[in-house]
Short mmCIF file of C-alpha atoms in Angstrom, two decimals:
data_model
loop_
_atom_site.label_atom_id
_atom_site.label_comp_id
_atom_site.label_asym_id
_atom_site.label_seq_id
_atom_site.Cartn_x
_atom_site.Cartn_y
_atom_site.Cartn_z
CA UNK A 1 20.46 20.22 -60.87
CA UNK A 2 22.16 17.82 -62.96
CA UNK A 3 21.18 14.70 -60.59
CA UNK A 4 17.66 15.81 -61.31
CA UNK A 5 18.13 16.52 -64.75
CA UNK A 6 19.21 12.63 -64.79
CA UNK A 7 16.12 11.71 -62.75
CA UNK A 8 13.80 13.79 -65.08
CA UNK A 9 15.14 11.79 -68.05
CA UNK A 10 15.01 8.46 -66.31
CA UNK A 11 10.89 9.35 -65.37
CA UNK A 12 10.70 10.18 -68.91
CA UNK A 13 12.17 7.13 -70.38
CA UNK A 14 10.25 5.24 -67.33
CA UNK A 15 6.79 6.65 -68.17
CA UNK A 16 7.42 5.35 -71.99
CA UNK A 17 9.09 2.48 -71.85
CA UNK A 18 6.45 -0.31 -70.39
CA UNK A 19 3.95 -2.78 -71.94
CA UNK A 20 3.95 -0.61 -75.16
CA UNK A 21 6.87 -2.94 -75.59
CA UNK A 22 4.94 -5.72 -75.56
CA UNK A 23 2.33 -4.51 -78.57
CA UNK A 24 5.76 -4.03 -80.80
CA UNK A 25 6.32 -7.46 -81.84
CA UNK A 26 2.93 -8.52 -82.49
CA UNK A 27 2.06 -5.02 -84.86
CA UNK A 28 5.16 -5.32 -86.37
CA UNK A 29 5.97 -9.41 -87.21
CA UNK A 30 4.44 -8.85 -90.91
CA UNK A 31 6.28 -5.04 -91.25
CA UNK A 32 10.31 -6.39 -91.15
CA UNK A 33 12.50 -4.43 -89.78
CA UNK A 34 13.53 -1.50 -91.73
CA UNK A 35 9.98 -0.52 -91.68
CA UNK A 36 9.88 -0.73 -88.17
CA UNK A 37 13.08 0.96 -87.71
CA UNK A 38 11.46 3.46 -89.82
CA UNK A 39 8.03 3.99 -88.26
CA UNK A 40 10.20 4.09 -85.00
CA UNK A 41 12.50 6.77 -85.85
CA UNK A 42 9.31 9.43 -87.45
CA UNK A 43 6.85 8.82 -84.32
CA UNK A 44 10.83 9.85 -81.95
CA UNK A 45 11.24 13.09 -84.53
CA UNK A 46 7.07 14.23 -84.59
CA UNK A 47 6.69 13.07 -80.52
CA UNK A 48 9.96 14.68 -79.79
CA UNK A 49 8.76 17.76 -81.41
CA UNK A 50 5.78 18.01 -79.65
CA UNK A 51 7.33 17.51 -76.00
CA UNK A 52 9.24 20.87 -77.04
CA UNK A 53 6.35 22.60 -77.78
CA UNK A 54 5.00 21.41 -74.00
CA UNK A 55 8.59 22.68 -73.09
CA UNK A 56 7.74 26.23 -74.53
CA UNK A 57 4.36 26.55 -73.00
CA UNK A 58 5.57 26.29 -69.70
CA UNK A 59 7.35 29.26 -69.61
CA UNK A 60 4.61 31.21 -69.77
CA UNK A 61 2.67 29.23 -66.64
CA UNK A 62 3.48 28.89 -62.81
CA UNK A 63 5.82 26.00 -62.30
CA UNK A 64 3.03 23.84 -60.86
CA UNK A 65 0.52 24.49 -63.93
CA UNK A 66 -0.61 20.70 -65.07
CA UNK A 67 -1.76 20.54 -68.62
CA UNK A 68 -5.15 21.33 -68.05
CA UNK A 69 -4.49 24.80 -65.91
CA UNK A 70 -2.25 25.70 -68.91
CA UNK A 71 -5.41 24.51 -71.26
CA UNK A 72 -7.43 26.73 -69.27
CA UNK A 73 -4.55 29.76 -69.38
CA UNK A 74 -5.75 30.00 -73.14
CA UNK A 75 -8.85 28.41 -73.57
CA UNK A 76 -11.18 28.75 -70.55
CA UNK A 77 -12.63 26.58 -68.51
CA UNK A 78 -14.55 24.96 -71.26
CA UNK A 79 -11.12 23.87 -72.33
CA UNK A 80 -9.76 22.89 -69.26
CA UNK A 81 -13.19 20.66 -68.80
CA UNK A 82 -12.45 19.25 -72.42
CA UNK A 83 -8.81 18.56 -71.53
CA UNK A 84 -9.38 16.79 -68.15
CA UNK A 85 -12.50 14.61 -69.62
CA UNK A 86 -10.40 13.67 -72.59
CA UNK A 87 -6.96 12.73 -69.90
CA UNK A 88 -9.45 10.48 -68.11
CA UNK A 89 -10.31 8.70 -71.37
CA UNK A 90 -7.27 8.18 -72.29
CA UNK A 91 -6.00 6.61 -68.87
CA UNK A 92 -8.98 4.71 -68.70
CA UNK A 93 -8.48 2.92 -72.40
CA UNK A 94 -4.69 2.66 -71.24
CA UNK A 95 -6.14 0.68 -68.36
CA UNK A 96 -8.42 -1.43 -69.51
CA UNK A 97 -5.31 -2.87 -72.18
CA UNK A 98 -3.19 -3.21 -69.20
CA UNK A 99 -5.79 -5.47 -67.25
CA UNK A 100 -6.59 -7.73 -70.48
CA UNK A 101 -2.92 -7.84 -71.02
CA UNK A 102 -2.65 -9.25 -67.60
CA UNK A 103 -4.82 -11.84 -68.39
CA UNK A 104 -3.69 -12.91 -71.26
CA UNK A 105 -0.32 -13.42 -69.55
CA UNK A 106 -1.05 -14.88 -66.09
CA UNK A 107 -3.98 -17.17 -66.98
CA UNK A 108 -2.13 -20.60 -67.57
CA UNK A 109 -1.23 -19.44 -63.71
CA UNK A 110 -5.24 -21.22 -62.67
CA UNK A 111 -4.87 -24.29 -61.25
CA UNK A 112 -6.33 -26.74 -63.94
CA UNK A 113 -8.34 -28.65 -61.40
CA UNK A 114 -10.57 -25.79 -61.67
CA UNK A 115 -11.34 -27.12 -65.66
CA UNK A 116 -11.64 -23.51 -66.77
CA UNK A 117 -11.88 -22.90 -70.70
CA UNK A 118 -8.99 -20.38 -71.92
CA UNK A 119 -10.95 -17.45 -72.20
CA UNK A 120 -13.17 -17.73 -68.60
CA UNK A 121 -9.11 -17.85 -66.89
CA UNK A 122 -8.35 -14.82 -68.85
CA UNK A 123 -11.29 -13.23 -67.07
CA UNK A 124 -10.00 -14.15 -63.60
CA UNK A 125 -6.73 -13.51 -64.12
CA UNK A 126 -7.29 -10.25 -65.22
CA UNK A 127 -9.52 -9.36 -62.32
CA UNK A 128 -6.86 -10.93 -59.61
CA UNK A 129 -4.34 -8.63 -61.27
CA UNK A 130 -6.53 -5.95 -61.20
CA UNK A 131 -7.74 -6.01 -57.65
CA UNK A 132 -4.48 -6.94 -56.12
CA UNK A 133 -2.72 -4.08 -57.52
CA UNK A 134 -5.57 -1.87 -57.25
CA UNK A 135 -5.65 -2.43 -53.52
CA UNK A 136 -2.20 -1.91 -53.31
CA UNK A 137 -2.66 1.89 -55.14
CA UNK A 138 -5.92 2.46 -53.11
CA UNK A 139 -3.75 2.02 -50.00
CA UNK A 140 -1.50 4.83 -50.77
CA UNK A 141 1.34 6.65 -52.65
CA UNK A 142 4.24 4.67 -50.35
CA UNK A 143 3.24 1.13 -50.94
CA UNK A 144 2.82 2.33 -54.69
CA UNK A 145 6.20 3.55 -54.37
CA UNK A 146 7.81 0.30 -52.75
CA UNK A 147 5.61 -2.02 -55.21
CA UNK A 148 6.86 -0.09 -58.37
CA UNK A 149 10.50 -0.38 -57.34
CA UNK A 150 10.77 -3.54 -56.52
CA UNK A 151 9.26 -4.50 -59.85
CA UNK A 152 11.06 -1.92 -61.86
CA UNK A 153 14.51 -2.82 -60.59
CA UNK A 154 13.19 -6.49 -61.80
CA UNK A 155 11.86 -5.63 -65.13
CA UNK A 156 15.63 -3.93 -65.67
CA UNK A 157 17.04 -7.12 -65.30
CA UNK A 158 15.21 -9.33 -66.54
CA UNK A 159 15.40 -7.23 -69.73
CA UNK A 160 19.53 -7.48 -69.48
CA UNK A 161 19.35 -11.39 -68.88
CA UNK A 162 16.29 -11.58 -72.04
CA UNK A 163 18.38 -9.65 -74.15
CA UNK A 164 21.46 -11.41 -73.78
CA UNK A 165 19.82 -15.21 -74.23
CA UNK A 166 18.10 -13.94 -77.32
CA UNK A 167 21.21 -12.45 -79.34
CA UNK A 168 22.95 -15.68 -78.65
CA UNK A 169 19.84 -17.33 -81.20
CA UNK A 170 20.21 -14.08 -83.30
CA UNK A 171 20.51 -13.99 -87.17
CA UNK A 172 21.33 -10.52 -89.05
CA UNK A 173 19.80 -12.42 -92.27
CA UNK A 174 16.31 -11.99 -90.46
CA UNK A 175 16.43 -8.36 -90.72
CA UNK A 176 16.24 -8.37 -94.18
CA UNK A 177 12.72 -9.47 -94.35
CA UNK A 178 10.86 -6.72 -96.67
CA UNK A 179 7.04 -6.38 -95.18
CA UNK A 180 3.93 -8.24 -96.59
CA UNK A 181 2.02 -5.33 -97.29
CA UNK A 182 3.65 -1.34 -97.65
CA UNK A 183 0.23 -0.32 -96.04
CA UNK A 184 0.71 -2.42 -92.64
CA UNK A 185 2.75 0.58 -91.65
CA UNK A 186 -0.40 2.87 -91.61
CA UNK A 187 -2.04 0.77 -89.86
CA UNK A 188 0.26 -0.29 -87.04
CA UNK A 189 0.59 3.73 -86.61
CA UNK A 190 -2.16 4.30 -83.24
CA UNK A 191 -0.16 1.38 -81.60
CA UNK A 192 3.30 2.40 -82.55
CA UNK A 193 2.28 6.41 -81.65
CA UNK A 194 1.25 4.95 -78.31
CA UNK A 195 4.45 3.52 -77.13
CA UNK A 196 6.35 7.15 -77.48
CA UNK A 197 3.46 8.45 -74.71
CA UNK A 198 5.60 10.03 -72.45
CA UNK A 199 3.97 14.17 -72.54
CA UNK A 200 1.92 14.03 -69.62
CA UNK A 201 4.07 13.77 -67.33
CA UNK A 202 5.57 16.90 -68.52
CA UNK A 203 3.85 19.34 -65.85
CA UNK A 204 5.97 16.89 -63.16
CA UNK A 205 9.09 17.41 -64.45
CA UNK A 206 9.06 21.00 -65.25
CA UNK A 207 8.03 21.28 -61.62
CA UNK A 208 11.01 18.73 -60.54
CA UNK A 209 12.96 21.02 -62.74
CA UNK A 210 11.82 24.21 -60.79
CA UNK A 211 11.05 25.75 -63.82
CA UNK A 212 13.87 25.56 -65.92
CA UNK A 213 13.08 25.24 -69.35
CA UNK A 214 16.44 24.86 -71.07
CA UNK A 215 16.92 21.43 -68.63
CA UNK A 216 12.94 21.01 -69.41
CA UNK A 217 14.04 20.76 -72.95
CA UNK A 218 17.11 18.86 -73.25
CA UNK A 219 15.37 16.00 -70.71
CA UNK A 220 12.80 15.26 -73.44
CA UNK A 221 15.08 15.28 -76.07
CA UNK A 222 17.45 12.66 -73.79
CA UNK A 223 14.41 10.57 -72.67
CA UNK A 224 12.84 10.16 -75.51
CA UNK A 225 15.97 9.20 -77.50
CA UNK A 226 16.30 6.95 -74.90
CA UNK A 227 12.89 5.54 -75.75
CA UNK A 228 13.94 5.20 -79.58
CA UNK A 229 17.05 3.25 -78.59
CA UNK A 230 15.43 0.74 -76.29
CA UNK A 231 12.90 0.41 -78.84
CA UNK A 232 15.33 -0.39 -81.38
CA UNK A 233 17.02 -3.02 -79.20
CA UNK A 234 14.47 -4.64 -78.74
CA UNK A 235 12.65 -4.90 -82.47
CA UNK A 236 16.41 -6.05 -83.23
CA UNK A 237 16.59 -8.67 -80.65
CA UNK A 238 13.24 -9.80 -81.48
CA UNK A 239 12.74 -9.37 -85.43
CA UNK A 240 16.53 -11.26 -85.74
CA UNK A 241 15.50 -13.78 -83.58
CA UNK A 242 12.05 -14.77 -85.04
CA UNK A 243 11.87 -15.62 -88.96
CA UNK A 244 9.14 -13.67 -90.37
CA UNK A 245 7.15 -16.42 -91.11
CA UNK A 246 7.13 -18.63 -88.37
CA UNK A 247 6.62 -15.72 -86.41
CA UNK A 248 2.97 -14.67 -88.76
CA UNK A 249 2.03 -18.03 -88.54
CA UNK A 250 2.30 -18.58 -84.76
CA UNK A 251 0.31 -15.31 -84.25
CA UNK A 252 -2.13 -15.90 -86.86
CA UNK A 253 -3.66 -18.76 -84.38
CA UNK A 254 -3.00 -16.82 -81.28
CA UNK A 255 -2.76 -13.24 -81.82
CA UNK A 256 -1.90 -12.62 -78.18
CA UNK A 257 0.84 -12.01 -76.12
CA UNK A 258 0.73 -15.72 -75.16
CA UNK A 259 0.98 -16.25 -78.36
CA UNK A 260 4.04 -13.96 -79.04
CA UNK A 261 5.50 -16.14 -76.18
CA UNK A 262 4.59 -19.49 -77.63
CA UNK A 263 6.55 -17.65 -80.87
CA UNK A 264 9.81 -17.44 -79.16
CA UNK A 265 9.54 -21.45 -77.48
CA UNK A 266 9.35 -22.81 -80.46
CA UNK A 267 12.02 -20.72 -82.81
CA UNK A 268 14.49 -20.78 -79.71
CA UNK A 269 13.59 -23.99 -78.48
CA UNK A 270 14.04 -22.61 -75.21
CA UNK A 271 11.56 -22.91 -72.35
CA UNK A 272 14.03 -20.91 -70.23
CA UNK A 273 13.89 -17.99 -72.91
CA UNK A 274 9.69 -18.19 -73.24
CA UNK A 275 9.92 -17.82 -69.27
CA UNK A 276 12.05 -15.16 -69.40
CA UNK A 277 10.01 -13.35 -71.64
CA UNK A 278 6.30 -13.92 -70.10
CA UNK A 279 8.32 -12.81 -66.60
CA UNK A 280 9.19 -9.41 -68.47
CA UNK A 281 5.67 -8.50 -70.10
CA UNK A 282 4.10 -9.05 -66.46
CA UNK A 283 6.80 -6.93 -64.61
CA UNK A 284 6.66 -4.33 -67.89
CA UNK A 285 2.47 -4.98 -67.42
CA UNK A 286 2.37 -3.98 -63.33
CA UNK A 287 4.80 -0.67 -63.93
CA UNK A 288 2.73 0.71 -66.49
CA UNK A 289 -0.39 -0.47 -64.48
CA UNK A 290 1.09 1.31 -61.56
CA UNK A 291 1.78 4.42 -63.18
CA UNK A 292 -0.96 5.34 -65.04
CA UNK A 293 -3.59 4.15 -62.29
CA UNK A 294 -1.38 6.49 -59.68
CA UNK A 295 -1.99 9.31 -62.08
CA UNK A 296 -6.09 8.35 -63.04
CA UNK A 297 -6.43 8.72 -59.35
CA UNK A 298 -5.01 11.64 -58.96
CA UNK A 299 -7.36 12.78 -61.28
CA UNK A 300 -10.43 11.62 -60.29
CA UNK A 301 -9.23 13.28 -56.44
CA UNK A 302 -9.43 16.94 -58.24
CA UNK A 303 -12.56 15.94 -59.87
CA UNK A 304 -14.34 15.06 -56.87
CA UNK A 305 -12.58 18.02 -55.27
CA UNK A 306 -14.20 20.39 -57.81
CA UNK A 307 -17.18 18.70 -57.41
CA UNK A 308 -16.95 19.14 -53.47
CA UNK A 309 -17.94 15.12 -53.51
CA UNK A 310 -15.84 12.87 -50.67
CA UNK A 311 -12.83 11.48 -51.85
CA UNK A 312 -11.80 8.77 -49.64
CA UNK A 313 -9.43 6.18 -50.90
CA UNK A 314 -12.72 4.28 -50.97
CA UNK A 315 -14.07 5.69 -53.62
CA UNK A 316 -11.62 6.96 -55.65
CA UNK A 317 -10.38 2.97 -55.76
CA UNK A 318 -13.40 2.24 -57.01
CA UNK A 319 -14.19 5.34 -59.75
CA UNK A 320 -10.45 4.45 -61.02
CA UNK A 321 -10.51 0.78 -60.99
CA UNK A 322 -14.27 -0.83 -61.79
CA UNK A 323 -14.98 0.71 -65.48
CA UNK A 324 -11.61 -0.39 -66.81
CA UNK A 325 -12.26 -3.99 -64.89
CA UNK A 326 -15.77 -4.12 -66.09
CA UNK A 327 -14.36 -3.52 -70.09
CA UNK A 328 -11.61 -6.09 -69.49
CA UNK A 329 -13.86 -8.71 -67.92
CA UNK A 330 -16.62 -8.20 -70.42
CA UNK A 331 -13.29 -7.87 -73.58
CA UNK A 332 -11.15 -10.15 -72.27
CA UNK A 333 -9.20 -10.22 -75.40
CA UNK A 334 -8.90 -6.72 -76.42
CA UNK A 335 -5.48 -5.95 -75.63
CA UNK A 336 -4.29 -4.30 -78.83
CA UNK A 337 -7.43 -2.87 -79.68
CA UNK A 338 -7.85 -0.95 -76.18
CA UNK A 339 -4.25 0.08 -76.94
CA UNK A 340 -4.62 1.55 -80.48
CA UNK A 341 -8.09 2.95 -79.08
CA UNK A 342 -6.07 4.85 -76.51
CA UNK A 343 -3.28 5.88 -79.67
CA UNK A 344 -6.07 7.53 -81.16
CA UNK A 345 -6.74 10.00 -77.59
CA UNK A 346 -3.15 10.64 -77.09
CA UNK A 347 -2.86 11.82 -80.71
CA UNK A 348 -4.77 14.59 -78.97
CA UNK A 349 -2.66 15.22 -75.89
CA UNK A 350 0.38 14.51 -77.56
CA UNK A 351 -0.15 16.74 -80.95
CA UNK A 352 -2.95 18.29 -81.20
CA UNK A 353 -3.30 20.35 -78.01
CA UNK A 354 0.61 21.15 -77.77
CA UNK A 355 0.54 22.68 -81.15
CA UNK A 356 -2.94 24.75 -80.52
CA UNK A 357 -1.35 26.06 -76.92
CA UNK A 358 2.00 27.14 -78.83
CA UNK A 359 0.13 28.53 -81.59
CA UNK A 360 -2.25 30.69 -79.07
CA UNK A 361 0.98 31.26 -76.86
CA UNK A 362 2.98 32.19 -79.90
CA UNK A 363 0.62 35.44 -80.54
CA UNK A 364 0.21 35.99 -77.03
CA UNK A 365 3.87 36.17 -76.17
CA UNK A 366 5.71 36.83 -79.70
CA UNK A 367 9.16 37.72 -77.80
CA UNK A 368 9.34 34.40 -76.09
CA UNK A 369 11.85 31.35 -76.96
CA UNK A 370 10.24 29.01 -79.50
CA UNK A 371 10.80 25.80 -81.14
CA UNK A 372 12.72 26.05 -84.16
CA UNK A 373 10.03 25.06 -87.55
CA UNK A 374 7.67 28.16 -87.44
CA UNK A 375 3.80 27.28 -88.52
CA UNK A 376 5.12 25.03 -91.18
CA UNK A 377 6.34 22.56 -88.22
CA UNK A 378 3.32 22.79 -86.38
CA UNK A 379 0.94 21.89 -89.58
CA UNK A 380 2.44 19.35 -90.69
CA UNK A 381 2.48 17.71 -87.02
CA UNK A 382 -1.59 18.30 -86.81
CA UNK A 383 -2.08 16.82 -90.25
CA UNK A 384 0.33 13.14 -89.26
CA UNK A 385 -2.06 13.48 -85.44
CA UNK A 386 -5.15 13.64 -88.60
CA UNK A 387 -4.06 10.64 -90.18
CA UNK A 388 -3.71 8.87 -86.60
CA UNK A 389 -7.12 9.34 -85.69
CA UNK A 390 -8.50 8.40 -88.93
CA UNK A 391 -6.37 5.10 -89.73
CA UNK A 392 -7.28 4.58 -85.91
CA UNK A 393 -11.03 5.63 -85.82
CA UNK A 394 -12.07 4.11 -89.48
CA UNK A 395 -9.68 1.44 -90.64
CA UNK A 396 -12.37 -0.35 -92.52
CA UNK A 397 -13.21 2.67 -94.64
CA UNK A 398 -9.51 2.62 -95.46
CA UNK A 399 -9.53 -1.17 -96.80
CA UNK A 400 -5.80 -1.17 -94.81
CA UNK A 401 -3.99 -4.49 -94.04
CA UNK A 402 -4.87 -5.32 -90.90
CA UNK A 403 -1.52 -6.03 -88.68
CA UNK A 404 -1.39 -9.32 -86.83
CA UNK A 405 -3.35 -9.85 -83.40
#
């Protein structure tokens, strides 16, 4: 049990810990780092939390109970129908960042005999990246499986070897930077909440787990400090590498993750470290890509399963793959926005509908174990998932800074 205790946290930190990454250094170059560190540490408390409440429901449910049977469990199948629709949103907003990402990263990869403008290579590099990996998840689970190792066990180290070159250029003087604007940390929240988006992959590991709620428990609470730690290695690495300024400025012409690239060529003055880093946000790029388009498919199987439609690899490939590469094609350049977009769903999944199934389980099953913070706890969670979807869903009403890229 404890080998897959250490696998449950490792799928944890692994679900997390991906292209969010990437988003972190262009929402944050105008915050400084205390802020960040900050920001960082409330989303690990609140997100945390909320994977313990997840932890509590499941005692109550058969091992194998996914989020929306449990939904269902309490809420019917109009819940359960609400749930699923509002998972497939969410992946496919996930998706369609992913696939702009990609582009964004692998364009200057076109031959330029082909005399392509910037953003028309964007477009088809994000559509290679999409259909090459797509084919490879339409295939099947065991190519998935290979692909995803091979690039995870790169991603590792070409984190180890990035990290290493960039404290060698680091300066603690450039952590001292205060931020631009207080409000900037409002509005970086969808983003930043986004990155900690490791709950629905909960069902999976209390099922790994085989039921065990205590182990349940203390995985969350080891992945997802995990998650804060990385997360705080790398704003450090990259916030005392990168002056403040230099940094805004770079960003302000190409608020991309080229441009975070370009960023780090010129303050290192290292083409070696640029590499390095454009190597990592594609291999960080493809995991997440893999991940969440193994579990969209999934999805969209039990949907045409309900549905008693055909679900041949054919066309769930194409219901899981052409509206996200139709977005990205037609937004090449939406990136961040497609990722703060899909902050604002998982403020949902990750808050909202943890805390409604512990309240309903709560008075359902009074003599059960429960998370320690009674109703105060669980308000105060659903009014910071409030202020997520608003900053996220009206920032102009707001009048908030607007964070860079």
């Amino acid at each position: 049990m404890k080998s897959r205790l250490f696998g449950s946290t490792l799928i944890i930190a692994g679900t997390a810990v991906g292209a969010g990454m990437l988003a972190m250094p262009l929402t944050s170059a105008q915050m400084g780092f205390g802020m960040t560190f900050i920001l960082l540490f409330s989303l690990w408390i609140l997100l945390t939390f909320t994977a313990l409440l997840y932890a509590e429901v499941h005692q109550y449910s058969p091992i194998d109970a996914g989020i929306a049977t449990i939904t269902e469990q309490y809420f019917g199948i109009t819940g359960r129908l609400v749930v699923n629709f509002i998972l497939l949103f969410f992946m496919y907003a996930v998706l369609t960042a992913y696939i702009t990402g990609s582009g964004n990263l692998l364009f200057n990869l076109i031959p330029k005999s082909f005399n392509l403008d910037p953003v028309k290579a964007q477009k088809i590099a994000a559509l290679l990246f999409a259909i090459l990996f797509g084919t490879i998840i339409t295939i099947g689970i065991a190519l998935s499986d290979m692909t995803n190792r091979l690039f995870f066990t790169l991603k590792v180290i070409s984190f180890i070897v990035l990290l290493y070159l960039l404290f060698g250029k680091f300066s603690f003087s450039n952590l001292h930077y205060a931020p631009t604007n207080n409000l900037l940390v409002i509005s970086a929240l969808p983003v930043f909440f986004m990155t900690f988006g490791f709950h629905i992959c909960t069902p999976t590991i209390n099922e790994y787990l085989q039921g065990d709620h205590q182990k349940l428990k203390l995985a969350a609470i080891l992945g997802s400090t995990g998650i804060f730690l990385i997360y705080i290695i790398w704003q450090m690495a990259t916030h005392g590498v990168l002056k403040q300024g230099d940094l805004v400025a770079i960003l302000n012409k190409d608020p991309s993750l080229n441009g975070l690239i370009t960023a780090f060529e010129i303050t290192t003055g290292s083409k070696t470290i640029s590499e390095i880093v454009r190597v990592f946000s594609v291999l960080a790029l493809t995991t997440s890509y893999i991940g969440v388009s193994l579990g969209l498919s999934n999805a969209v199987k039990d949907l045409l399963a309900h549905f008693n439609l055909s679900k041949s690899n054919l066309m769930v490939g194409a219901i899981t793959f052409i509206p996200p590469i139709i977005v990205g094609f037609t937004y090449p350049t939406i990136f961040l926005s497609a990722f703060a977009f899909a902050g604002v769903i998982f403020a949902f999944i990750g808050v909202i509908l943890p805390v409604l199934l512990v309240y309903k389980a709560r008075k359902k099953y009074p003599d059960g174990k429960r998370v320690k913070g009674g109703n105060i706890s669980l308000i105060l969670a659903l009014l910071f998932a409030a202020v997520i979807i608003f900053v996220g869903s009206f920032p102009e009403l707001l009048n908030l800074p607007s964070v860079v890229g």
